[in-house]
CSV table of C-alpha atoms and ligand atoms in Angstrom, one decimal:
chain,number,residue,atom,x,y,z
Z,56,MET,CA,150.6,90.7,103.8
Z,57,PHE,CA,153.8,89.3,105.2
Z,58,GLY,CA,157.0,90.2,103.5
Z,59,GLN,CA,160.6,90.0,104.8
Z,60,GLY,CA,161.9,92.1,107.6
Z,61,GLY,CA,163.5,92.1,111.0
Z,62,ILE,CA,160.2,91.5,112.7
Z,63,GLY,CA,156.7,90.5,111.4
Z,64,ILE,CA,153.6,91.3,113.3
Z,65,VAL,CA,150.6,89.0,113.3
Z,66,ARG,CA,147.5,90.8,114.8
Z,67,ILE,CA,144.3,89.2,116.0
Z,68,SER,CA,141.2,91.2,116.8
Z,69,GLY,CA,138.0,90.0,118.4
Z,70,ASP,CA,136.7,88.1,121.4
Z,71,ALA,CA,138.6,85.0,120.8
Z,72,ALA,CA,142.0,86.8,120.7
Z,73,ARG,CA,142.8,86.2,124.3
Z,74,GLY,CA,142.0,82.4,124.2
Z,75,LEU,CA,144.2,82.0,121.1
Z,76,MET,CA,147.1,83.6,122.7
Z,77,GLU,CA,146.7,81.4,125.8
Z,78,ARG,CA,146.6,78.4,123.5
Z,79,PHE,CA,149.4,79.1,121.1
Z,80,PHE,CA,151.7,81.4,123.1
Z,81,HIS,CA,154.0,79.7,125.7
Z,82,PRO,CA,155.8,82.2,127.8
Z,83,ARG,CA,159.4,81.5,129.0
Z,84,ARG,CA,158.5,82.0,132.5
Z,85,PRO,CA,155.1,80.7,133.8
Z,86,VAL,CA,152.4,83.6,134.1
Z,87,VAL,CA,149.1,83.6,136.0
Z,88,GLY,CA,146.7,85.2,133.6
Z,89,LEU,CA,147.7,87.7,131.0
Z,90,ASP,CA,148.2,91.4,131.9
Z,91,SER,CA,146.8,93.8,129.4
Z,92,HIS,CA,149.4,95.8,127.5
Z,93,ARG,CA,152.3,93.8,128.7
Z,94,PHE,CA,155.0,92.3,126.5
Z,95,TYR,CA,155.7,88.6,127.1
Z,96,TYR,CA,158.7,86.7,125.8
Z,97,GLY,CA,158.3,83.0,124.8
Z,98,VAL,CA,157.5,80.8,122.0
Z,99,PHE,CA,154.6,80.4,119.6
Z,100,GLY,CA,153.3,77.0,118.4
Z,101,PRO,CA,150.9,74.2,119.1
Z,102,SER,CA,153.0,73.5,122.3
Z,103,ALA,CA,156.0,74.7,124.1
Z,104,GLN,CA,157.8,71.7,122.8
Z,105,ASP,CA,156.9,72.2,119.1
Z,106,PRO,CA,157.6,75.9,118.6
Z,107,ILE,CA,157.1,77.7,115.2
Z,108,ASP,CA,159.2,80.8,116.4
Z,109,GLU,CA,160.6,82.6,119.4
Z,110,VAL,CA,158.4,85.6,119.7
Z,111,MET,CA,157.1,88.5,121.8
Z,112,ALA,CA,153.4,88.8,122.4
Z,113,VAL,CA,151.1,91.2,123.8
Z,114,PHE,CA,147.4,91.2,124.8
Z,115,MET,CA,145.5,94.5,124.6
Z,116,GLN,CA,142.1,94.3,126.4
Z,117,ALA,CA,139.1,96.0,125.0
Z,118,PRO,CA,138.4,98.8,124.7
Z,119,HIS,CA,142.0,100.0,125.0
Z,120,SER,CA,143.2,98.7,121.6
Z,121,TYR,CA,143.3,99.9,118.0
Z,122,THR,CA,140.0,98.3,117.1
Z,123,ARG,CA,138.5,98.7,120.6
Z,124,GLU,CA,138.1,94.9,120.6
Z,125,ASP,CA,140.5,92.5,122.3
Z,126,VAL,CA,143.6,92.4,120.3
Z,127,VAL,CA,146.7,90.1,120.4
Z,128,GLU,CA,149.9,90.8,118.6
Z,129,ILE,CA,152.4,88.2,118.0
Z,130,HIS,CA,155.8,89.8,117.1
Z,131,CYS,CA,157.7,87.0,115.3
Z,132,HIS,CA,160.7,87.0,113.1
Z,133,GLY,CA,160.1,88.6,109.8
Z,134,SER,CA,160.4,85.6,107.5
Z,135,ALA,CA,157.5,84.9,105.1
Z,136,VAL,CA,157.7,81.1,106.2
Z,137,VAL,CA,157.2,82.1,109.9
Z,138,GLY,CA,154.5,84.5,109.1
Z,139,ARG,CA,152.6,81.9,107.0
Z,140,ARG,CA,153.0,79.1,109.7
Z,141,VAL,CA,151.8,81.3,112.5
Z,142,ILE,CA,148.7,82.4,110.4
Z,143,GLU,CA,148.0,78.9,109.4
Z,144,ALA,CA,148.1,77.7,113.0
Z,145,LEU,CA,145.6,80.6,113.9
Z,146,VAL,CA,143.4,80.1,110.9
Z,147,GLY,CA,143.2,76.3,111.8
Z,148,ALA,CA,142.1,77.4,115.3
Z,149,GLY,CA,139.1,79.4,113.7
Z,150,CYS,CA,140.6,82.8,112.7
Z,151,ARG,CA,139.9,84.3,109.3
Z,152,LEU,CA,142.2,86.6,107.3
Z,153,ALA,CA,141.4,90.3,107.7
Z,154,HIS,CA,140.2,92.3,104.6
Z,155,PRO,CA,142.3,95.2,103.6
Z,156,GLY,CA,141.9,98.0,106.1
Z,157,GLU,CA,139.6,95.9,108.3
Z,158,PHE,CA,141.4,96.7,111.5
Z,159,THR,CA,141.0,100.5,110.9
Z,160,LEU,CA,137.4,99.8,109.6
Z,161,ARG,CA,136.6,98.3,113.0
Z,162,ALA,CA,138.2,101.2,114.8
Z,163,PHE,CA,135.8,103.5,112.9
Z,164,LEU,CA,132.8,101.3,113.3
Z,165,ASN,CA,133.5,100.9,117.0
Z,166,GLY,CA,133.8,104.7,117.3
Z,167,ARG,CA,137.3,104.9,118.3
Z,168,ILE,CA,138.1,107.1,115.2
Z,169,ASP,CA,136.0,109.1,112.7
Z,170,LEU,CA,136.2,108.6,108.9
Z,171,SER,CA,138.6,111.5,108.4
Z,172,GLN,CA,141.1,109.9,111.0
Z,173,ALA,CA,140.9,106.6,109.1
Z,174,GLU,CA,141.8,108.4,105.8
Z,175,GLY,CA,144.6,110.2,107.9
Z,176,VAL,CA,146.0,106.7,108.7
Z,177,MET,CA,146.2,106.0,105.0
Z,178,GLU,CA,147.7,109.4,104.3
Z,179,LEU,CA,150.4,108.9,107.0
Z,180,ILE,CA,151.3,105.6,105.5
Z,181,ASN,CA,151.6,107.0,102.1
Z,182,SER,CA,153.4,110.3,103.1
Z,183,HIS,CA,156.6,111.2,101.3
Z,184,SER,CA,157.9,114.3,102.9
Z,185,LEU,CA,158.3,115.9,106.3
Z,186,LEU,CA,155.5,118.5,105.8
Z,187,GLY,CA,153.2,115.9,104.3
Z,188,GLN,CA,153.8,113.5,107.1
Z,189,ARG,CA,153.1,116.2,109.8
Z,190,GLN,CA,149.9,117.1,108.3
Z,191,ALA,CA,148.8,113.5,107.8
Z,192,LEU,CA,149.5,112.9,111.5
Z,193,ARG,CA,147.3,116.0,112.3
Z,194,HIS,CA,144.4,114.3,110.4
Z,195,LEU,CA,144.9,111.0,112.1
Z,196,GLN,CA,144.8,112.7,115.3
Z,197,GLY,CA,141.4,114.1,114.5
Z,198,ALA,CA,142.0,117.8,113.8
Z,199,LEU,CA,139.7,117.9,110.9
Z,200,GLY,CA,137.0,116.1,112.6
Z,201,LEU,CA,137.2,118.4,115.6
Z,202,ARG,CA,136.9,121.4,113.3
Z,203,CYS,CA,133.8,119.8,111.6
Z,204,GLN,CA,132.4,119.2,115.0
Z,205,GLY,CA,132.7,122.8,115.9
Z,206,LEU,CA,130.9,123.8,112.7
Z,207,ARG,CA,128.1,121.3,113.1
Z,208,GLU,CA,127.5,122.7,116.6
Z,209,ALA,CA,127.2,126.2,115.2
Z,210,LEU,CA,124.8,125.0,112.3
Z,211,CYS,CA,122.7,123.0,114.7
Z,212,GLN,CA,122.2,126.1,116.9
Z,213,ALA,CA,121.2,128.1,113.9
Z,214,LEU,CA,118.8,125.3,112.8
Z,215,ALA,CA,117.2,125.2,116.3
Z,216,VAL,CA,116.4,128.9,116.0
Z,217,VAL,CA,115.0,128.5,112.6
Z,218,GLU,CA,112.9,125.5,113.6
Z,219,ALA,CA,111.5,127.3,116.6
Z,220,TRP,CA,110.2,130.0,114.3
Z,221,ILE,CA,108.8,127.6,111.8
Z,222,ASP,CA,106.5,126.6,114.6
Z,223,PHE,CA,104.9,130.1,114.6
Z,224,PRO,CA,104.1,130.7,110.9
Z,225,GLU,CA,102.1,133.8,111.6
Z,226,GLU,CA,105.0,135.6,113.2
Z,227,ASP,CA,108.0,137.2,111.5
Z,228,LEU,CA,111.5,136.5,112.8
Z,229,ASP,CA,112.5,139.0,115.5
Z,230,SER,CA,115.7,140.9,114.8
Z,231,GLU,CA,117.7,139.1,117.5
Z,232,SER,CA,117.0,135.6,116.0
Z,233,GLU,CA,117.7,137.2,112.7
Z,234,THR,CA,121.2,138.4,113.7
Z,235,ARG,CA,121.8,135.1,115.5
Z,236,ILE,CA,121.1,133.0,112.4
Z,237,HIS,CA,123.1,135.2,110.2
Z,238,GLY,CA,126.0,135.4,112.6
Z,239,LEU,CA,126.2,131.6,113.0
Z,240,VAL,CA,125.8,130.6,109.4
Z,241,GLY,CA,127.9,133.4,108.1
Z,242,ASP,CA,130.8,132.5,110.4
Z,243,ALA,CA,130.5,128.8,109.5
Z,244,LEU,CA,130.6,129.7,105.9
Z,245,ALA,CA,133.7,131.7,106.1
Z,246,GLN,CA,135.5,129.0,108.0
Z,247,ILE,CA,134.4,126.4,105.5
Z,248,GLU,CA,135.6,128.6,102.7
Z,249,GLY,CA,138.9,128.8,104.4
Z,250,LEU,CA,139.2,125.1,104.6
Z,251,VAL,CA,138.3,124.8,100.9
Z,252,ALA,CA,140.9,127.4,100.0
Z,253,SER,CA,143.6,125.4,102.0
Z,254,PHE,CA,143.3,122.5,99.7
Z,255,GLN,CA,145.6,123.9,97.1
Z,256,ALA,CA,148.4,124.1,99.8
Z,257,GLY,CA,147.3,120.8,101.2
Z,258,ARG,CA,147.7,119.1,97.9
Z,259,ILE,CA,151.2,120.4,97.7
Z,260,LEU,CA,151.8,119.1,101.3
Z,261,ARG,CA,150.4,115.7,100.4
Z,262,GLU,CA,151.5,115.1,96.8
Z,263,GLY,CA,154.4,117.5,96.4
Z,264,VAL,CA,155.1,119.6,93.3
Z,265,ALA,CA,156.5,119.0,89.8
Z,266,VAL,CA,159.5,121.1,88.8
Z,267,LEU,CA,160.5,121.0,85.2
Z,268,ILE,CA,164.1,121.7,84.1
Z,269,LEU,CA,163.7,123.2,80.6
Z,270,GLY,CA,166.3,124.6,78.2
Z,271,ARG,CA,168.3,124.0,75.0
Z,272,PRO,CA,170.4,120.9,74.7
Z,273,ASN,CA,173.7,121.3,76.4
Z,274,VAL,CA,172.9,124.1,78.7
Z,275,GLY,CA,173.4,121.7,81.7
Z,276,LYS,CA,169.9,120.4,82.6
Z,277,SER,CA,171.1,117.0,83.4
Z,278,SER,CA,174.1,118.3,85.3
Z,279,LEU,CA,171.7,120.6,87.3
Z,280,LEU,CA,169.4,117.7,88.1
Z,281,ASN,CA,172.3,115.7,89.3
Z,282,ALA,CA,173.7,118.5,91.4
Z,283,LEU,CA,170.3,119.1,93.1
Z,284,LEU,CA,170.0,115.3,93.8
Z,285,GLY,CA,173.7,114.9,94.5
Z,286,SER,CA,173.9,111.8,92.3
Z,287,ASP,CA,174.8,110.8,88.7
Z,288,ARG,CA,171.4,109.6,87.9
Z,289,ALA,CA,170.9,111.6,84.7
Z,290,ILE,CA,173.2,111.0,81.7
Z,291,VAL,CA,175.5,113.9,80.9
Z,292,THR,CA,177.4,114.2,77.8
Z,293,ASP,CA,179.0,116.9,75.5
Z,294,LEU,CA,176.8,115.9,72.6
Z,295,PRO,CA,173.8,118.2,72.3
Z,296,GLY,CA,170.4,116.3,72.6
Z,297,THR,CA,171.5,113.4,74.8
Z,298,THR,CA,168.7,113.5,77.2
Z,299,ARG,CA,166.1,112.0,74.8
Z,300,ASP,CA,163.5,111.1,77.2
Z,301,THR,CA,162.2,112.9,80.2
Z,302,LEU,CA,163.9,111.7,83.3
Z,303,GLU,CA,162.2,112.1,86.8
Z,304,GLU,CA,163.5,112.2,90.2
Z,305,HIS,CA,161.9,112.9,93.7
Z,306,MET,CA,163.5,114.6,96.5
Z,307,ASP,CA,162.6,116.0,99.9
Z,308,LEU,CA,163.5,119.7,99.6
Z,309,GLY,CA,163.4,120.9,103.2
Z,310,GLY,CA,160.3,118.9,103.9
Z,311,LEU,CA,158.6,119.6,100.5
Z,312,ARG,CA,158.3,116.7,98.2
Z,313,VAL,CA,159.6,117.7,94.8
Z,314,ARG,CA,159.5,115.8,91.5
Z,315,PHE,CA,162.2,117.2,89.2
Z,316,ILE,CA,161.7,116.5,85.5
Z,317,ASP,CA,164.6,116.8,83.2
Z,318,SER,CA,163.2,117.3,79.7
Z,319,ALA,CA,164.6,117.0,76.3
Z,320,GLY,CA,165.1,120.3,74.7
Z,321,LEU,CA,162.3,121.8,72.6
Z,322,ARG,CA,164.7,122.1,69.7
Z,323,GLN,CA,163.0,121.4,66.3
Z,324,SER,CA,164.5,118.5,64.8
Z,325,CYS,CA,164.0,115.8,62.1
Z,326,ASP,CA,165.2,113.1,64.3
Z,327,PRO,CA,162.2,111.0,65.1
Z,328,ILE,CA,163.1,110.1,68.5
Z,329,GLU,CA,163.9,113.6,69.5
Z,330,GLN,CA,160.7,114.8,68.1
Z,331,GLU,CA,158.8,112.6,70.4
Z,332,GLY,CA,160.8,114.1,73.3
Z,333,VAL,CA,159.8,117.6,72.2
Z,334,ARG,CA,156.2,116.6,72.1
Z,335,ARG,CA,156.5,115.3,75.7
Z,336,SER,CA,158.3,118.5,76.7
Z,337,ARG,CA,155.4,120.6,75.6
Z,338,ALA,CA,153.0,118.4,77.6
Z,339,LYS,CA,155.3,118.7,80.6
Z,340,ILE,CA,155.4,122.5,80.4
Z,341,SER,CA,151.6,122.6,81.0
Z,342,GLU,CA,151.9,120.0,83.8
Z,343,ALA,CA,154.7,121.6,85.7
Z,344,ASP,CA,154.0,123.6,88.9
Z,345,LEU,CA,157.2,125.5,88.3
Z,346,ILE,CA,159.7,125.7,85.4
Z,347,LEU,CA,163.5,126.1,85.9
Z,348,PHE,CA,164.2,127.8,82.6
Z,349,LEU,CA,167.9,127.0,82.1
Z,350,VAL,CA,170.3,129.0,79.8
Z,351,ASP,CA,173.9,128.7,79.2
Z,352,GLY,CA,175.2,131.9,80.9
Z,353,HIS,CA,178.6,131.7,79.4
Z,354,GLN,CA,177.1,131.5,75.9
Z,355,GLY,CA,174.5,134.0,76.5
Z,356,LEU,CA,170.9,134.0,75.4
Z,357,THR,CA,170.0,132.6,71.9
Z,358,ALA,CA,167.0,133.0,69.6
Z,359,GLU,CA,166.1,129.5,70.5
Z,360,ASP,CA,166.1,130.2,74.2
Z,361,LEU,CA,163.7,133.0,73.7
Z,362,ASP,CA,161.5,131.0,71.5
Z,363,THR,CA,161.2,128.3,74.2
Z,364,TYR,CA,160.6,131.0,76.9
Z,365,ALA,CA,157.7,132.2,74.9
Z,366,LEU,CA,156.0,128.9,75.5
Z,367,CYS,CA,156.1,129.4,79.2
Z,368,ASP,CA,153.7,131.0,81.6
Z,369,PRO,CA,156.1,133.7,83.1
Z,370,ALA,CA,154.4,133.4,86.5
Z,371,LYS,CA,155.7,130.0,87.1
Z,372,VAL,CA,159.1,130.3,85.6
Z,373,PHE,CA,162.5,130.8,87.3
Z,374,LEU,CA,165.2,132.0,85.0
Z,375,VAL,CA,168.4,130.1,85.8
Z,376,SER,CA,171.7,130.9,84.2
Z,377,ASN,CA,174.2,128.0,84.4
Z,378,LYS,CA,178.0,127.7,84.0
Z,379,CYS,CA,178.8,130.8,85.9
Z,380,ASP,CA,182.2,129.2,86.7
Z,381,LEU,CA,183.2,130.0,83.0
Z,382,GLY,CA,182.3,133.7,83.3
Z,383,LEU,CA,179.2,135.4,82.2
Z,384,LYS,CA,178.2,136.9,78.8
Z,385,PRO,CA,175.8,139.8,79.2
Z,386,LEU,CA,172.2,138.4,78.6
Z,387,ASP,CA,169.6,139.9,76.3
Z,388,GLU,CA,167.8,142.9,77.4
Z,389,LYS,CA,164.5,141.2,77.1
Z,390,LEU,CA,165.5,139.0,79.9
Z,391,PRO,CA,167.8,141.1,82.0
Z,392,ALA,CA,170.6,139.4,83.9
Z,393,ALA,CA,169.1,140.6,87.2
Z,394,ALA,CA,166.1,138.5,86.6
Z,395,PHE,CA,168.2,135.2,86.7
Z,396,VAL,CA,169.5,133.0,89.5
Z,397,HIS,CA,173.1,132.5,88.5
Z,398,LEU,CA,174.7,129.1,89.3
Z,399,SER,CA,177.2,126.5,88.2
Z,400,ALA,CA,175.9,122.9,88.2
Z,401,ARG,CA,179.6,122.0,88.0
Z,402,THR,CA,181.0,123.6,91.1
Z,403,GLY,CA,177.8,123.8,93.1
Z,404,GLN,CA,177.9,127.6,93.3
Z,405,GLY,CA,174.4,129.2,93.7
Z,406,LEU,CA,172.6,125.8,94.2
Z,407,GLU,CA,171.6,126.6,97.7
Z,408,GLU,CA,170.0,129.9,96.7
Z,409,LEU,CA,168.1,127.9,94.0
Z,410,ARG,CA,166.9,125.3,96.5
Z,411,ALA,CA,165.7,128.0,98.8
Z,412,ALA,CA,164.1,129.9,96.1
Z,413,ILE,CA,162.2,126.8,95.0
Z,414,ARG,CA,161.0,126.0,98.4
Z,415,GLY,CA,160.1,129.8,99.0
Z,416,PHE,CA,158.1,129.9,95.7
Z,417,PHE,CA,155.7,127.2,97.0
Z,418,LEU,CA,155.5,127.7,100.6
Z,419,ASP,CA,155.0,131.6,100.2
Z,420,GLN,CA,152.6,131.1,97.3
Z,421,SER,CA,150.4,128.8,99.1
Z,422,SER,CA,150.9,130.6,102.5
Z,423,LEU,CA,152.1,127.4,104.1
Z,424,ALA,CA,153.8,129.3,106.7
Z,425,GLY,CA,151.9,128.2,109.8
Z,426,GLU,CA,152.5,124.5,110.3
Z,427,GLU,CA,149.9,124.5,113.1
Z,428,GLU,CA,147.4,125.4,110.4
Z,429,LEU,CA,145.1,122.8,109.3
Z,430,TYR,CA,145.1,121.9,105.6
Z,431,VAL,CA,142.5,119.9,103.7
Z,432,THR,CA,144.6,117.4,101.8
Z,433,GLU,CA,141.9,114.9,100.7
Z,434,GLU,CA,139.8,115.6,97.6
Z,435,ARG,CA,136.9,114.0,99.2
Z,436,HIS,CA,136.9,116.3,102.2
Z,437,ARG,CA,137.2,119.4,99.8
Z,438,ASP,CA,134.3,118.3,97.9
Z,439,CYS,CA,132.1,117.7,101.0
Z,440,LEU,CA,133.1,121.2,102.2
Z,441,GLN,CA,132.2,122.7,98.9
Z,442,ARG,CA,128.9,121.1,98.8
Z,443,CYS,CA,128.3,122.3,102.3
Z,444,ALA,CA,129.3,125.8,101.7
Z,445,ALA,CA,126.9,125.8,98.6
Z,446,SER,CA,124.0,124.7,100.9
Z,447,LEU,CA,124.9,127.5,103.5
Z,448,ARG,CA,125.0,130.2,100.7
Z,449,ARG,CA,121.5,129.0,99.5
Z,450,ALA,CA,120.2,129.1,103.1
Z,451,LEU,CA,121.3,132.6,103.5
Z,452,GLU,CA,119.9,133.6,100.1
Z,453,ALA,CA,116.6,132.0,100.8
Z,454,HIS,CA,116.3,133.8,104.0
Z,455,GLU,CA,117.3,137.2,102.5
Z,456,GLY,CA,115.1,136.6,99.5
Z,457,GLY,CA,112.2,136.3,102.0
Z,458,LEU,CA,111.5,132.6,101.2
Z,459,SER,CA,109.8,130.5,103.8
Z,460,LEU,CA,111.9,129.4,106.8
Z,461,GLU,CA,111.3,125.8,105.7
Z,462,PHE,CA,113.7,126.4,102.8
Z,463,VAL,CA,116.4,127.7,105.1
Z,464,ALA,CA,116.0,124.7,107.4
Z,465,LEU,CA,116.2,122.3,104.5
Z,466,GLU,CA,119.5,123.9,103.3
Z,467,LEU,CA,120.9,123.9,106.8
Z,468,ARG,CA,120.2,120.2,107.3
Z,469,GLN,CA,121.8,119.4,103.9
Z,470,GLY,CA,124.9,121.5,104.9
Z,471,LEU,CA,125.0,119.4,108.2
Z,472,ASP,CA,124.8,116.2,106.2
Z,473,HIS,CA,127.7,117.2,104.0
Z,474,LEU,CA,129.8,117.8,107.0
Z,475,GLY,CA,128.9,114.6,108.5
Z,476,GLU,CA,130.3,112.8,105.4
Z,477,ILE,CA,133.7,114.0,106.2
Z,478,THR,CA,133.7,112.4,109.6
Z,479,GLY,CA,131.5,109.5,108.5
Z,480,GLU,CA,128.2,110.0,110.4
Z,481,THR,CA,126.3,110.5,107.3
Z,482,ALA,CA,128.7,108.9,104.6
Z,483,PRO,CA,127.0,106.3,102.5
Z,484,ASP,CA,128.2,102.7,102.8
Z,485,GLU,CA,129.7,102.7,99.4
Z,486,ILE,CA,132.0,105.6,100.2
Z,487,ILE,CA,133.0,104.0,103.4
Z,488,ASN,CA,133.8,100.7,101.6
Z,489,ARG,CA,135.8,102.5,98.8
Z,490,ILE,CA,137.9,104.3,101.4
Z,491,PHE,CA,138.7,101.1,103.3
Z,492,SER,CA,139.3,99.0,100.2
Z,493,GLN,CA,142.3,101.3,99.4
Z,494,PHE,CA,144.1,100.2,102.6
Z,495,CYS,CA,146.8,97.6,102.8
Z,496,ILE,CA,146.1,94.2,104.4
Z,497,GLY,CA,146.8,94.2,108.1
Z,498,LYS,CA,146.1,97.8,108.8
D,97,GDP,P1,171.8,119.1,78.9
D,97,GDP,O1,171.9,118.7,77.5
D,97,GDP,O2,171.1,120.4,79.1
D,97,GDP,O3,171.2,118.1,79.9
D,97,GDP,O4,173.4,119.5,79.4
D,97,GDP,P2,174.3,118.5,80.3
D,97,GDP,O5,173.9,118.4,81.7
D,97,GDP,O6,174.4,117.1,79.5
D,97,GDP,O7,175.7,119.2,80.1
D,97,GDP,C1,176.2,119.6,78.9
D,97,GDP,C2,177.7,119.9,79.2
D,97,GDP,O8,177.9,121.1,79.9
D,97,GDP,C3,178.4,118.8,79.8
D,97,GDP,O9,179.8,118.6,79.2
D,97,GDP,C4,178.6,119.4,81.3
D,97,GDP,O10,179.7,118.9,81.9
D,97,GDP,C5,178.7,120.8,80.9
D,97,GDP,N1,178.2,121.5,82.2
D,97,GDP,C6,177.1,121.5,82.8
D,97,GDP,N2,177.0,122.4,83.7
D,97,GDP,C7,178.1,123.1,83.8
D,97,GDP,C8,178.6,124.2,84.6
D,97,GDP,O11,178.0,124.7,85.5
D,97,GDP,N3,179.9,124.5,84.2
D,97,GDP,C9,180.5,124.1,83.2
D,97,GDP,N4,181.9,124.5,83.0
D,97,GDP,N5,180.2,123.0,82.5
D,97,GDP,C10,178.9,122.7,82.6
D,98,ZN,ZN1,170.6,116.3,79.5
């Protein structure tokens, strides 16, 4: 894929890479042999007299490259025409275009990275927020693979003990081996359960959260959205019911990716357009991770406010009273004033408190405090871990239920396989193909 940009990079991987660089790259100053990992300045083209572009070029000798093969990178100007001509010259000389993700696939097949790291590459490319980006980098650097490796070692030890006893069917396990098996498998199971539980927070890191701004027409939903975003993206008017459609905006709230949704009010109406908006609001209520339930603090609570509030799950509602610049009317005793965050979308008063509260709601709830913590962010990894945990539980049950050690060994081996799927040792080809097909070309 070659779009427009300041610089465009054409990458070649494989045995022929070096020869192609020697043939098409003409350094400004003559060189004797190419040093690995050294940037050269010159022109790219069939000959120095017939250049396609002025470029920087680098040769990376195997195995010290992204793919572990010989790699050449041509850094040319980021024009689609330049890119096409460079690629055409190389294809004419015997290169073929890479499939999506093929460089990373080779890095995986050549053992430079494991499958979870390859997925980390994708995760990093697609990350939207600071926290998500940092977690993706940890995956790219192999943190999950390393954890799996430790778990595998423990399970292999347990399996070795079990298998040693299988060879002596007439004897019962001694208590030392018994304790050892239980300790190893029990510890591994607890760790895996912890990783599975981290997925909820991991999903928040990776995908962010959805926050719905809900309230009657004219309480200031669009104004609040604009104030949070610091722009005039949503339409604000004095006529109730202006925001017909739901309007969505993303922002990075202190490292957390938040999707704010401004909904049309839930007011009953005969206006067909507005009724459609109402239907969507109801759907959004159930989808949202958090609801900012907005009321007009100057006007006070109305029956309609209370009806709408009744549709929400109180555990995921923030009560927000807007227009505090106009002075406050006492709120209903059903929803005491103390329960509200008071703010003014117009003056910005109270906005920082609201931002902090939103961030705190998600980060505390999901115990995202420790950034050094490892989170499972990939559904595939969570599923493998869950299947592994199920096998380990069955292994312990089989053993406690006095079943033959063969059963225990079988479950342990299955547990090991599920762990191996995360790092790719035991992942079926179709899973590997599916993962790499989601990559962009050139990565
Ligand atoms: P929505 O229908 O809930 O989206 O409400 P809007 O954001 O369109 O606002 C309705 C009206 O209330 C507009 O005239 C806004 O300027 C006004 N408004 C919104 N927030 C405040 C506020 O904090 N203070 C004051 N005084 N007016 C506000
Ligand atoms: Zn609005």
